PDB file of C-alpha atoms in Angstrom:
ATOM      1  CA  MET S   1     -55.164 -79.168  22.720  1.00  0.00           C
ATOM      2  CA  GLY S   2     -53.205 -82.090  21.314  1.00  0.00           C
ATOM      3  CA  LYS S   3     -49.750 -83.020  22.475  1.00  0.00           C
ATOM      4  CA  LEU S   4     -48.334 -82.643  18.976  1.00  0.00           C
ATOM      5  CA  ALA S   5     -49.717 -79.112  18.629  1.00  0.00           C
ATOM      6  CA  VAL S   6     -48.340 -78.126  22.053  1.00  0.00           C
ATOM      7  CA  ARG S   7     -44.912 -79.533  21.240  1.00  0.00           C
ATOM      8  CA  ALA S   8     -44.869 -77.836  17.843  1.00  0.00           C
ATOM      9  CA  LEU S   9     -45.849 -74.484  19.338  1.00  0.00           C
ATOM     10  CA  ARG S  10     -43.258 -74.836  22.095  1.00  0.00           C
ATOM     11  CA  ALA S  11     -40.597 -75.630  19.478  1.00  0.00           C
ATOM     12  CA  VAL S  12     -41.550 -72.524  17.487  1.00  0.00           C
ATOM     13  CA  LEU S  13     -41.535 -70.386  20.640  1.00  0.00           C
ATOM     14  CA  ALA S  14     -38.107 -71.732  21.652  1.00  0.00           C
ATOM     15  CA  VAL S  15     -36.624 -71.035  18.205  1.00  0.00           C
ATOM     16  CA  LEU S  16     -38.073 -67.530  18.189  1.00  0.00           C
ATOM     17  CA  LEU S  17     -36.754 -66.859  21.689  1.00  0.00           C
ATOM     18  CA  ALA S  18     -33.280 -68.067  20.694  1.00  0.00           C
ATOM     19  CA  GLY S  19     -33.446 -65.918  17.551  1.00  0.00           C
ATOM     20  CA  THR S  20     -34.358 -62.788  19.481  1.00  0.00           C
ATOM     21  CA  VAL S  21     -31.503 -63.393  21.911  1.00  0.00           C
ATOM     22  CA  LEU S  22     -29.094 -63.720  18.975  1.00  0.00           C
ATOM     23  CA  VAL S  23     -30.375 -60.461  17.473  1.00  0.00           C
ATOM     24  CA  GLN S  24     -29.942 -58.750  20.848  1.00  0.00           C
ATOM     25  CA  VAL S  25     -26.394 -60.045  21.199  1.00  0.00           C
ATOM     26  CA  GLY S  26     -25.618 -58.824  17.683  1.00  0.00           C
ATOM     27  CA  MET S  27     -27.079 -55.401  18.404  1.00  0.00           C
ATOM     28  CA  VAL S  28     -25.191 -55.075  21.693  1.00  0.00           C
ATOM     29  CA  TRP S  29     -21.991 -56.146  19.923  1.00  0.00           C
ATOM     30  CA  ALA S  30     -22.574 -53.601  17.155  1.00  0.00           C
ATOM     31  CA  LEU S  31     -23.404 -50.936  19.739  1.00  0.00           C
ATOM     32  CA  ALA S  32     -20.102 -51.566  21.513  1.00  0.00           C
ATOM     33  CA  THR S  33     -17.794 -52.006  18.526  1.00  0.00           C
ATOM     34  CA  ASP S  34     -19.194 -50.392  15.370  1.00  0.00           C
ATOM     35  CA  PRO S  35     -18.903 -46.602  15.089  1.00  0.00           C
ATOM     36  CA  GLU S  36     -21.647 -44.401  13.708  1.00  0.00           C
ATOM     37  CA  GLU S  37     -21.409 -44.045   9.953  1.00  0.00           C
ATOM     38  CA  GLY S  38     -23.924 -43.055   7.342  1.00  0.00           C
ATOM     39  CA  SER S  39     -26.934 -40.778   7.291  1.00  0.00           C
ATOM     40  CA  LEU S  40     -29.084 -42.601   9.858  1.00  0.00           C
ATOM     41  CA  PRO S  41     -28.201 -42.403  13.544  1.00  0.00           C
ATOM     42  CA  LEU S  42     -27.366 -46.034  14.231  1.00  0.00           C
ATOM     43  CA  THR S  43     -27.112 -45.940  18.031  1.00  0.00           C
ATOM     44  CA  PRO S  44     -30.798 -45.080  18.645  1.00  0.00           C
ATOM     45  CA  LEU S  45     -31.886 -47.639  16.060  1.00  0.00           C
ATOM     46  CA  ARG S  46     -29.768 -50.331  17.699  1.00  0.00           C
ATOM     47  CA  VAL S  47     -31.147 -49.500  21.143  1.00  0.00           C
ATOM     48  CA  ILE S  48     -34.673 -49.614  19.728  1.00  0.00           C
ATOM     49  CA  ALA S  49     -33.915 -53.002  18.142  1.00  0.00           C
ATOM     50  CA  ILE S  50     -32.687 -54.341  21.490  1.00  0.00           C
ATOM     51  CA  LEU S  51     -35.810 -53.053  23.251  1.00  0.00           C
ATOM     52  CA  GLY S  52     -38.011 -54.403  20.454  1.00  0.00           C
ATOM     53  CA  MET S  53     -36.542 -57.847  20.990  1.00  0.00           C
ATOM     54  CA  VAL S  54     -37.362 -57.523  24.709  1.00  0.00           C
ATOM     55  CA  SER S  55     -41.002 -56.883  23.840  1.00  0.00           C
ATOM     56  CA  VAL S  56     -41.020 -59.944  21.582  1.00  0.00           C
ATOM     57  CA  GLN S  57     -39.391 -62.036  24.329  1.00  0.00           C
ATOM     58  CA  VAL S  58     -41.981 -60.934  26.889  1.00  0.00           C
ATOM     59  CA  THR S  59     -44.719 -61.964  24.481  1.00  0.00           C
ATOM     60  CA  LEU S  60     -43.080 -65.342  23.811  1.00  0.00           C
ATOM     61  CA  VAL S  61     -42.653 -66.136  27.510  1.00  0.00           C
ATOM     62  CA  CYS S  62     -46.236 -65.129  28.268  1.00  0.00           C
ATOM     63  CA  VAL S  63     -47.577 -67.272  25.430  1.00  0.00           C
ATOM     64  CA  TRP S  64     -45.460 -70.169  26.754  1.00  0.00           C
ATOM     65  CA  ARG S  65     -47.003 -69.713  30.222  1.00  0.00           C
ATOM     66  CA  LEU S  66     -50.527 -69.485  28.771  1.00  0.00           C
ATOM     67  CA  LEU S  67     -49.854 -72.646  26.785  1.00  0.00           C
ATOM     68  CA  ALA S  68     -48.838 -74.401  30.011  1.00  0.00           C
ATOM     69  CA  MET S  69     -52.107 -73.225  31.577  1.00  0.00           C
ATOM     70  CA  VAL S  70     -54.041 -74.593  28.599  1.00  0.00           C
ATOM     71  CA  ARG S  71     -52.366 -77.994  29.014  1.00  0.00           C
ATOM     72  CA  ARG S  72     -53.252 -78.025  32.735  1.00  0.00           C
ATOM     73  CA  GLY S  73     -56.795 -76.834  32.069  1.00  0.00           C
ATOM     74  CA  THR S  74     -56.338 -73.715  34.219  1.00  0.00           C
ATOM     75  CA  VAL S  75     -56.384 -71.059  31.516  1.00  0.00           C
ATOM     76  CA  PHE S  76     -59.905 -69.972  32.520  1.00  0.00           C
ATOM     77  CA  SER S  77     -58.703 -68.446  35.773  1.00  0.00           C
ATOM     78  CA  HIS S  78     -57.727 -65.028  37.024  1.00  0.00           C
ATOM     79  CA  ALA S  79     -54.041 -66.039  36.867  1.00  0.00           C
ATOM     80  CA  ALA S  80     -54.193 -65.936  33.050  1.00  0.00           C
ATOM     81  CA  PHE S  81     -54.970 -62.216  33.047  1.00  0.00           C
ATOM     82  CA  ARG S  82     -51.480 -61.166  34.095  1.00  0.00           C
ATOM     83  CA  TYR S  83     -49.982 -62.957  31.091  1.00  0.00           C
ATOM     84  CA  VAL S  84     -52.537 -61.535  28.671  1.00  0.00           C
ATOM     85  CA  ASP S  85     -52.008 -58.057  30.132  1.00  0.00           C
ATOM     86  CA  ALA S  86     -48.251 -58.464  29.714  1.00  0.00           C
ATOM     87  CA  VAL S  87     -48.753 -59.450  26.062  1.00  0.00           C
ATOM     88  CA  ILE S  88     -50.901 -56.370  25.484  1.00  0.00           C
ATOM     89  CA  GLY S  89     -48.271 -54.173  27.142  1.00  0.00           C
ATOM     90  CA  ALA S  90     -45.476 -55.724  25.089  1.00  0.00           C
ATOM     91  CA  ILE S  91     -47.380 -55.169  21.847  1.00  0.00           C
ATOM     92  CA  VAL S  92     -48.095 -51.538  22.738  1.00  0.00           C
ATOM     93  CA  ALA S  93     -44.403 -51.095  23.609  1.00  0.00           C
ATOM     94  CA  ALA S  94     -43.452 -52.580  20.237  1.00  0.00           C
ATOM     95  CA  ALA S  95     -45.800 -50.133  18.495  1.00  0.00           C
ATOM     96  CA  LEU S  96     -44.271 -47.203  20.370  1.00  0.00           C
ATOM     97  CA  LEU S  97     -40.792 -48.406  19.435  1.00  0.00           C
ATOM     98  CA  TRP S  98     -41.890 -48.665  15.811  1.00  0.00           C
ATOM     99  CA  PHE S  99     -43.196 -45.097  15.950  1.00  0.00           C
ATOM    100  CA  ALA S 100     -39.777 -44.060  17.306  1.00  0.00           C
ATOM    101  CA  VAL S 101     -38.094 -45.755  14.333  1.00  0.00           C
ATOM    102  CA  THR S 102     -40.532 -43.933  12.048  1.00  0.00           C
ATOM    103  CA  ALA S 103     -39.661 -40.609  13.656  1.00  0.00           C
ATOM    104  CA  ILE S 104     -35.924 -41.269  13.348  1.00  0.00           C
ATOM    105  CA  ASN S 105     -36.341 -42.291   9.702  1.00  0.00           C
ATOM    106  CA  ALA S 106     -38.721 -39.474   8.721  1.00  0.00           C
ATOM    107  CA  PRO S 107     -36.157 -36.672   8.150  1.00  0.00           C
ATOM    108  CA  GLY S 108     -34.397 -38.803   5.554  1.00  0.00           C
ATOM    109  CA  GLN S 109     -37.678 -39.337   3.707  1.00  0.00           C
ATOM    110  CA  ARG S 110     -38.514 -35.707   2.928  1.00  0.00           C
ATOM    111  CA  ASP S 111     -38.356 -36.413  -0.814  1.00  0.00           C
ATOM    112  CA  ASP S 112     -40.602 -39.460  -0.474  1.00  0.00           C
ATOM    113  CA  PRO S 113     -42.945 -38.997   2.503  1.00  0.00           C
ATOM    114  CA  GLY S 114     -44.939 -42.046   1.452  1.00  0.00           C
ATOM    115  CA  VAL S 115     -42.413 -44.261   3.240  1.00  0.00           C
ATOM    116  CA  THR S 116     -43.083 -42.438   6.504  1.00  0.00           C
ATOM    117  CA  VAL S 117     -46.835 -42.746   5.978  1.00  0.00           C
ATOM    118  CA  ILE S 118     -46.483 -46.487   5.325  1.00  0.00           C
ATOM    119  CA  MET S 119     -44.315 -46.881   8.420  1.00  0.00           C
ATOM    120  CA  GLY S 120     -46.943 -44.998  10.437  1.00  0.00           C
ATOM    121  CA  GLY S 121     -49.560 -47.373   9.047  1.00  0.00           C
ATOM    122  CA  VAL S 122     -47.495 -50.343  10.179  1.00  0.00           C
ATOM    123  CA  GLY S 123     -47.372 -48.798  13.664  1.00  0.00           C
ATOM    124  CA  LEU S 124     -51.147 -48.467  13.640  1.00  0.00           C
ATOM    125  CA  ALA S 125     -51.431 -52.097  12.547  1.00  0.00           C
ATOM    126  CA  ILE S 126     -49.282 -53.138  15.506  1.00  0.00           C
ATOM    127  CA  LEU S 127     -51.598 -51.172  17.802  1.00  0.00           C
ATOM    128  CA  GLY S 128     -54.492 -52.950  16.096  1.00  0.00           C
ATOM    129  CA  VAL S 129     -53.003 -56.277  17.146  1.00  0.00           C
ATOM    130  CA  ALA S 130     -52.899 -54.999  20.736  1.00  0.00           C
ATOM    131  CA  LEU S 131     -56.585 -54.100  20.442  1.00  0.00           C
ATOM    132  CA  ILE S 132     -57.385 -57.580  19.103  1.00  0.00           C
ATOM    133  CA  VAL S 133     -55.623 -59.132  22.088  1.00  0.00           C
ATOM    134  CA  LEU S 134     -57.582 -56.752  24.342  1.00  0.00           C
ATOM    135  CA  VAL S 135     -60.832 -58.039  22.823  1.00  0.00           C
ATOM    136  CA  LEU S 136     -59.616 -61.603  23.386  1.00  0.00           C
ATOM    137  CA  ARG S 137     -58.892 -60.624  27.006  1.00  0.00           C
ATOM    138  CA  MET S 138     -62.513 -59.507  27.343  1.00  0.00           C
ATOM    139  CA  LEU S 139     -63.639 -62.868  25.982  1.00  0.00           C
ATOM    140  CA  LEU S 140     -61.375 -64.569  28.524  1.00  0.00           C
ATOM    141  CA  ALA S 141     -62.967 -62.473  31.273  1.00  0.00           C
ATOM    142  CA  GLN S 142     -66.425 -63.613  30.166  1.00  0.00           C
ATOM    143  CA  ALA S 143     -65.283 -67.242  30.076  1.00  0.00           C
ATOM    144  CA  VAL S 144     -63.770 -66.970  33.561  1.00  0.00           C
ATOM    145  CA  ALA S 145     -66.959 -65.385  34.895  1.00  0.00           C
ATOM    146  CA  ARG S 146     -69.053 -68.170  33.367  1.00  0.00           C
ATOM    147  CA  ASP S 147     -66.690 -70.802  34.736  1.00  0.00           C
ATOM    148  CA  VAL S 148     -66.955 -69.299  38.238  1.00  0.00           C
ATOM    149  CA  GLU S 149     -70.746 -69.149  37.925  1.00  0.00           C
ATOM    150  CA  ALA S 150     -70.892 -72.755  36.731  1.00  0.00           C
ATOM    151  CA  ALA S 151     -68.743 -73.865  39.675  1.00  0.00           C
ATOM    152  CA  ARG S 152     -71.035 -71.968  42.076  1.00  0.00           C
ATOM    153  CA  MET S 153     -74.124 -73.540  40.570  1.00  0.00           C
ATOM    154  CA  GLN S 154     -72.539 -76.994  40.711  1.00  0.00           C
ATOM    155  CA  ALA S 155     -71.727 -76.459  44.382  1.00  0.00           C
ATOM    156  CA  GLU S 156     -75.346 -75.456  45.070  1.00  0.00           C
ATOM    157  CA  LEU S 157     -76.568 -78.497  43.174  1.00  0.00           C
ATOM    158  CA  ASP S 158     -74.219 -80.747  45.145  1.00  0.00           C
ATOM    159  CA  GLU S 159     -75.668 -79.337  48.388  1.00  0.00           C
ATOM    160  CA  VAL S 160     -79.220 -80.097  47.264  1.00  0.00           C
ATOM    161  CA  ILE S 161     -78.346 -83.655  46.269  1.00  0.00           C
TER     162      ILE S 161
END
């Protein structure tokens, strides 16, 4: 991976991380100072937003760590699995949080249930992303197994020579 691509991705990750922290600070501030008004219960939605930002932050940090492993050439190791597993967990958590938002919003959508159906579809799409990352994890497992096998074969070949 080129240095420019790594720097660009790190810059994007840093901006996204800073943005999620700002959203969290805003939500905590609103939680502490702004009273409940309106038809939607704001407190649960604000808590969900704060937790949603945590799931995004976990994903960003794990991608940062995986990027560092790519630069060092150590991404095809068992150490990478914990970061990929954390990304999968964070995406599933985000989907569950989205389903909670859908459930909170659903009573207000009795006249137009299509909104709730669309929101449920978005939740399923988020779970689909988690499944895609799971498939990529399986590909990583195959690559690690092949890398270990290649190292074993190289060691045997070195013994023969």
